Every structure is written in C-alpha cells, then in structure tokens.
Amino acid sequence: MRFILNKLIFIIILSSMSKICISHEYWIDPINYYYKNNELITAGVFIGDNFEGSQIAFSNKYFKNLSLFSNNNKIDIKGRLGDFPALKIRKTFKGLNIIQIESEINYIHYKELLKFEIFSRKKGYYNLADKHKEKNYPENFVESYKRYSKSLVSVDSIDGNDVDTNMELELIFLDNPLKNLKKSKRILLEHKNKSLADHQVSVMSLRGDYFKREYVRTNNEGYFEFIFRKDTKYLIESVVIIEGTNKKIDKYAKWHSLWTSYTLKTPN
C-alpha cells in the first residue's frame, strides 16, 4: 500500500513538472480569499494561461522558498511531498496576509526560434529574436527561467498594506487594493529592488465566466494605476528577459526569464 501511494505521488509530481516545462503563467489561487481567524488557508498553485491551467503538487524540487507576510511579520510555509492543493497554511495574521513563493531555476529547450520569438514578443520584447540572430545563437537552444508569485488574502479584516518581500522580480501594491474600489490603485514593479520603468504588465480579470486581459505599462517611476472592479478575481503578471549565463551549470542557457505574478479577489 505504501509503495502504491509513493508511486502515485511520484506520478503526480512528474506530470506537474512536465506541464511546467511547456506552460508559462504561474499563479497562486486560494480556495477562498477571505478568512476568519483560525481557519486553514488552502491554495493551489497553477501553471497555464488566461486563468486556466493545471495544479501542481508540492515538491521541494520546485518550491524553493515559501513564506507568509503581514506587516513586519514573516513565517515560513511548510509543505509535504505530494500535497495537493500544494499550500496549507495554519498560522495567519489579522488583516492582509501575503502568500509568497519563489521557485527553483528551471529550463526549457527550444527547437526553433519562432516559438521563442512568439513568447518574447507577447511579453513585450519585440526585438529579442533579432538580437538572438545577431549573437549567432543557434535555433536549438535552452532558456532558463525562475518564477516569483504572491497572493493577497485577508483574515478577519481587509486592513493593512502590501509588503516588499525582497524577491528579484516583484509586484507591490502601493495602495490597499481591497478598499475604496472607486479610486485607482498604484502597483509598483521592482527588479532587483529597483523600480522598473516603461515595462509591460498584463492584468487578467475573471468575474463569473467573463475573462478579460489588459496590457499596461509602468510609468517613469515604475508603477501603473488601475481601477479594480468589485467581486472580481485578478491575476497580474510581468516578465523580464535577460541574458543567460551561457555556462554548463545552466545548460548553456542563452536567455533567462524572470516571471512575477500577483493574485487577489476584490470584495463584493
């Protein structure tokens, strides 16, 4: 029986990892976004597109750092191999709680440049394929990537502020996005703790069965303003693509992409 259980866990993780390699958007989706004290926060971690995807099981191979933040408080989130949904958080704080995940570095092998060009243009890098050719890189190459994700949940109250969790690429709410929905909110994009100006950000929303994707750009100060609608789930994401190390330890990766996402649901 134990052998069969371990084998099932292995199959789940292996299946999840294969989906990770061929998909891109990565987000945390709590079962609920509003909790009461002592309630267990359960959240799935998804890989896919347009708010549709597959959940991945918990594995130390993929989840490098997991934490829960609230104001100046931080606790590590523990998980067990094969947990599905991946996140089960027992200790929480009153007010806004920020779930944070940092992944390990992973790799994708491109067999043709066209797929990389489609991906990079979609993320706002319109000349990257030309740079690839200028560098005389082959069409058969490896890209390394790393993902950073946050999700906003509340416990007993929607009071509080977002937290800079010091990830390499991160979205940070400069205003509480759950309060005063008639007013626009500022969302900052940071890369290596510096604001990232004039950079593309994608804002996806889901209310009932109605899905919408909007593209915005950060201003000279690295943030953009957005008006959130009530009773709507949001997935905000952005990607930075930089030179890869081109070293053996990184499978001679020619490019390295960093992904950041943020999920929340506005009150009714």
XYZ file of C-alpha atoms in Angstrom:
268
model
C 0.000 0.000 0.000
C 2.808 2.407 0.924
C 4.615 1.579 -2.328
C 1.469 2.321 -4.368
C 0.959 5.644 -2.523
C 4.563 6.736 -3.119
C 4.241 5.776 -6.767
C 1.057 7.853 -7.139
C 2.789 10.860 -5.556
C 5.713 10.437 -7.954
C 3.339 10.294 -10.959
C 1.538 13.476 -9.816
C 4.822 15.362 -9.400
C 6.254 14.078 -12.682
C 3.073 15.069 -14.513
C 3.165 18.503 -12.868
C 6.801 19.065 -13.807
C 6.128 18.186 -17.444
C 3.322 20.770 -17.547
C 5.682 23.371 -16.040
C 8.136 22.853 -18.875
C 5.608 23.586 -21.610
C 3.448 26.227 -19.919
C 4.191 29.701 -18.695
C 1.871 31.695 -16.473
C 2.206 30.648 -12.842
C -0.052 31.751 -10.030
C -1.378 31.060 -6.544
C -5.144 30.558 -6.322
C -6.515 30.250 -2.767
C -9.731 28.268 -2.311
C -11.031 31.424 -0.580
C -9.532 34.911 -0.431
C -11.304 35.966 2.784
C -10.858 34.022 6.030
C -11.691 34.138 9.689
C -9.170 33.618 12.486
C -8.016 30.002 12.928
C -9.328 28.969 9.501
C -6.951 26.910 7.388
C -5.823 28.717 4.227
C -5.721 26.264 1.344
C -4.312 27.358 -2.008
C -3.487 25.692 -5.271
C -0.529 26.621 -7.441
C -1.343 26.687 -11.140
C 0.537 26.595 -14.430
C -1.316 27.614 -17.577
C -2.733 30.548 -19.500
C -5.613 33.002 -19.115
C -6.644 31.797 -15.643
C -6.940 28.232 -16.955
C -4.332 25.676 -16.034
C -3.275 22.626 -14.100
C -2.442 22.466 -10.417
C 0.973 21.253 -9.376
C 1.634 19.195 -6.266
C 4.020 20.292 -3.538
C 7.640 19.313 -4.104
C 10.844 20.704 -2.599
C 12.387 20.409 -6.048
C 10.164 23.141 -7.370
C 9.178 25.276 -4.378
C 12.381 26.884 -3.153
C 11.033 29.489 -0.697
C 7.511 29.791 0.668
C 6.526 32.447 3.185
C 3.573 34.324 4.635
C 3.962 38.059 5.269
C 1.875 40.570 7.188
C 3.284 43.992 8.088
C 6.619 43.227 9.785
C 5.739 39.585 10.410
C 7.017 36.655 8.387
C 6.615 32.911 8.804
C 7.850 30.047 6.653
C 5.210 27.917 4.988
C 5.839 24.206 5.338
C 4.635 21.590 2.918
C 4.693 17.855 2.442
C 5.732 15.973 -0.670
C 2.702 15.438 -2.867
C 0.374 17.874 -1.049
C -2.494 18.729 -3.372
C -3.503 21.535 -3.277
C 0.112 22.452 -2.656
C -0.340 25.049 0.123
C -1.965 24.562 3.515
C -1.346 27.482 5.882
C -2.383 27.141 9.520
C -0.802 30.165 11.200
C -2.051 33.545 9.943
C -2.212 37.209 10.979
C -5.171 39.564 11.315
C -5.656 41.795 8.283
C -3.895 41.427 4.945
C -1.720 38.328 4.519
C 0.636 37.919 1.575
C 1.494 34.420 0.389
C 4.858 34.342 -1.382
C 6.558 31.672 -3.487
C 9.971 31.649 -5.121
C 10.671 28.734 -7.462
C 13.882 26.953 -8.281
C 15.547 27.712 -11.625
C 14.071 25.587 -14.409
C 14.869 25.158 -18.086
C 13.045 24.939 -21.388
C 14.590 23.618 -24.596
C 13.588 25.410 -27.800
C 14.000 23.505 -31.042
C 13.137 26.513 -33.174
C 13.469 30.270 -32.747
C 9.878 31.014 -33.793
C 8.370 29.782 -30.505
C 10.803 31.911 -28.511
C 10.013 34.914 -30.718
C 6.260 34.492 -30.151
C 6.802 34.196 -26.393
C 9.186 37.162 -26.115
C 7.012 39.446 -28.251
C 3.966 38.533 -26.168
C 5.875 39.641 -23.072
C 6.863 42.980 -24.604
C 10.296 42.116 -26.048
C 9.780 42.789 -29.737
C 13.399 42.621 -30.957
C 14.811 39.773 -28.900
C 14.728 37.254 -31.750
C 16.776 39.693 -33.860
C 19.319 40.011 -31.035
C 19.441 36.217 -30.854
C 20.397 36.102 -34.531
C 22.922 38.935 -34.160
C 24.701 36.924 -31.486
C 24.816 33.934 -33.847
C 22.967 31.797 -31.322
C 21.566 28.531 -32.684
C 17.829 27.972 -33.193
C 18.128 24.890 -30.990
C 18.852 26.380 -27.563
C 17.978 26.465 -23.859
C 16.298 29.218 -21.842
C 16.470 29.237 -18.045
C 13.606 30.696 -16.039
C 12.537 31.414 -12.487
C 9.148 32.326 -11.070
C 8.064 34.599 -8.241
C 4.468 34.675 -7.069
C 2.332 36.475 -4.487
C -1.299 36.242 -3.442
C -3.308 38.540 -1.210
C -5.731 37.069 1.328
C -7.390 38.655 4.355
C -8.112 37.331 7.835
C -10.993 38.950 9.800
C -10.200 42.357 8.254
C -9.067 43.961 4.985
C -6.911 46.485 6.844
C -3.205 46.559 6.138
C -0.680 47.125 3.391
C 1.285 45.073 0.909
C 4.853 44.040 1.746
C 8.066 44.195 -0.282
C 9.214 40.586 0.167
C 12.621 41.202 -1.439
C 12.197 38.908 -4.436
C 14.290 39.557 -7.533
C 11.183 40.465 -9.541
C 8.111 41.608 -7.645
C 4.806 43.436 -7.904
C 3.931 45.587 -4.888
C 0.660 47.363 -4.146
C 1.355 50.913 -3.011
C -2.322 51.242 -2.033
C -4.635 48.736 -0.380
C -6.430 47.208 -3.414
C -9.401 45.927 -1.392
C -10.533 49.321 -0.084
C -12.167 52.307 -1.829
C -12.597 50.491 -5.130
C -13.783 53.642 -6.889
C -10.265 55.048 -6.609
C -7.361 53.853 -8.786
C -4.589 51.870 -7.103
C -0.861 52.097 -7.733
C 1.066 48.889 -8.422
C 4.868 49.033 -8.436
C 7.117 46.692 -10.413
C 10.584 46.100 -8.973
C 13.561 44.285 -10.457
C 16.458 43.711 -8.059
C 14.805 46.150 -5.624
C 14.767 48.951 -8.193
C 11.625 50.289 -9.846
C 11.236 49.099 -13.436
C 10.058 51.928 -15.691
C 8.255 51.625 -19.031
C 7.730 47.882 -18.732
C 4.802 45.759 -19.862
C 2.415 44.312 -17.282
C -0.573 42.082 -18.012
C -3.739 42.371 -15.900
C -6.186 39.481 -16.203
C -9.598 39.560 -14.564
C -12.270 36.933 -14.059
C -15.794 37.675 -12.876
C -18.094 34.710 -13.216
C -17.347 33.340 -16.674
C -16.216 36.686 -18.072
C -12.457 36.818 -18.682
C -10.546 39.924 -19.718
C -6.853 40.646 -20.329
C -5.456 44.167 -20.396
C -1.917 45.324 -21.125
C -0.459 48.322 -19.332
C 2.999 49.833 -18.944
C 4.686 51.183 -15.865
C 5.431 54.910 -15.800
C 8.787 56.619 -15.256
C 8.559 55.834 -11.554
C 7.983 52.127 -12.161
C 4.302 51.880 -11.287
C 0.953 51.925 -13.058
C -2.514 52.865 -11.856
C -5.516 50.596 -12.157
C -9.164 50.670 -11.088
C -10.301 47.306 -9.721
C -13.913 46.201 -10.108
C -15.796 44.672 -7.195
C -16.235 40.910 -6.736
C -13.586 40.113 -9.344
C -10.566 37.840 -9.293
C -7.334 39.293 -10.713
C -4.071 37.844 -11.948
C -1.361 40.434 -12.585
C 1.864 39.284 -14.211
C 5.026 40.573 -15.807
C 8.166 39.053 -17.289
C 11.760 40.256 -17.519
C 14.086 38.574 -20.025
C 17.832 39.000 -19.638
C 20.991 37.350 -20.960
C 21.507 33.785 -19.795
C 24.748 32.649 -18.201
C 25.647 30.523 -21.268
C 27.505 28.236 -18.855
C 27.475 24.466 -18.491
C 25.970 24.669 -14.986
C 22.913 26.345 -16.560
C 22.765 24.041 -19.589
C 24.370 26.816 -21.650
C 21.150 28.856 -21.409
C 21.209 31.744 -23.879
C 18.391 33.686 -22.174
C 16.988 33.854 -18.658
C 13.414 34.912 -17.919
C 12.002 36.023 -14.588
C 8.257 35.777 -14.024
C 6.243 37.537 -11.371
C 2.539 37.193 -10.643
C 0.053 38.504 -8.107
C -3.483 37.246 -7.413
C -6.282 38.840 -5.428
C -10.067 38.966 -5.335
C -11.907 42.213 -4.628
C -14.807 42.269 -2.140
C -18.434 42.373 -3.210
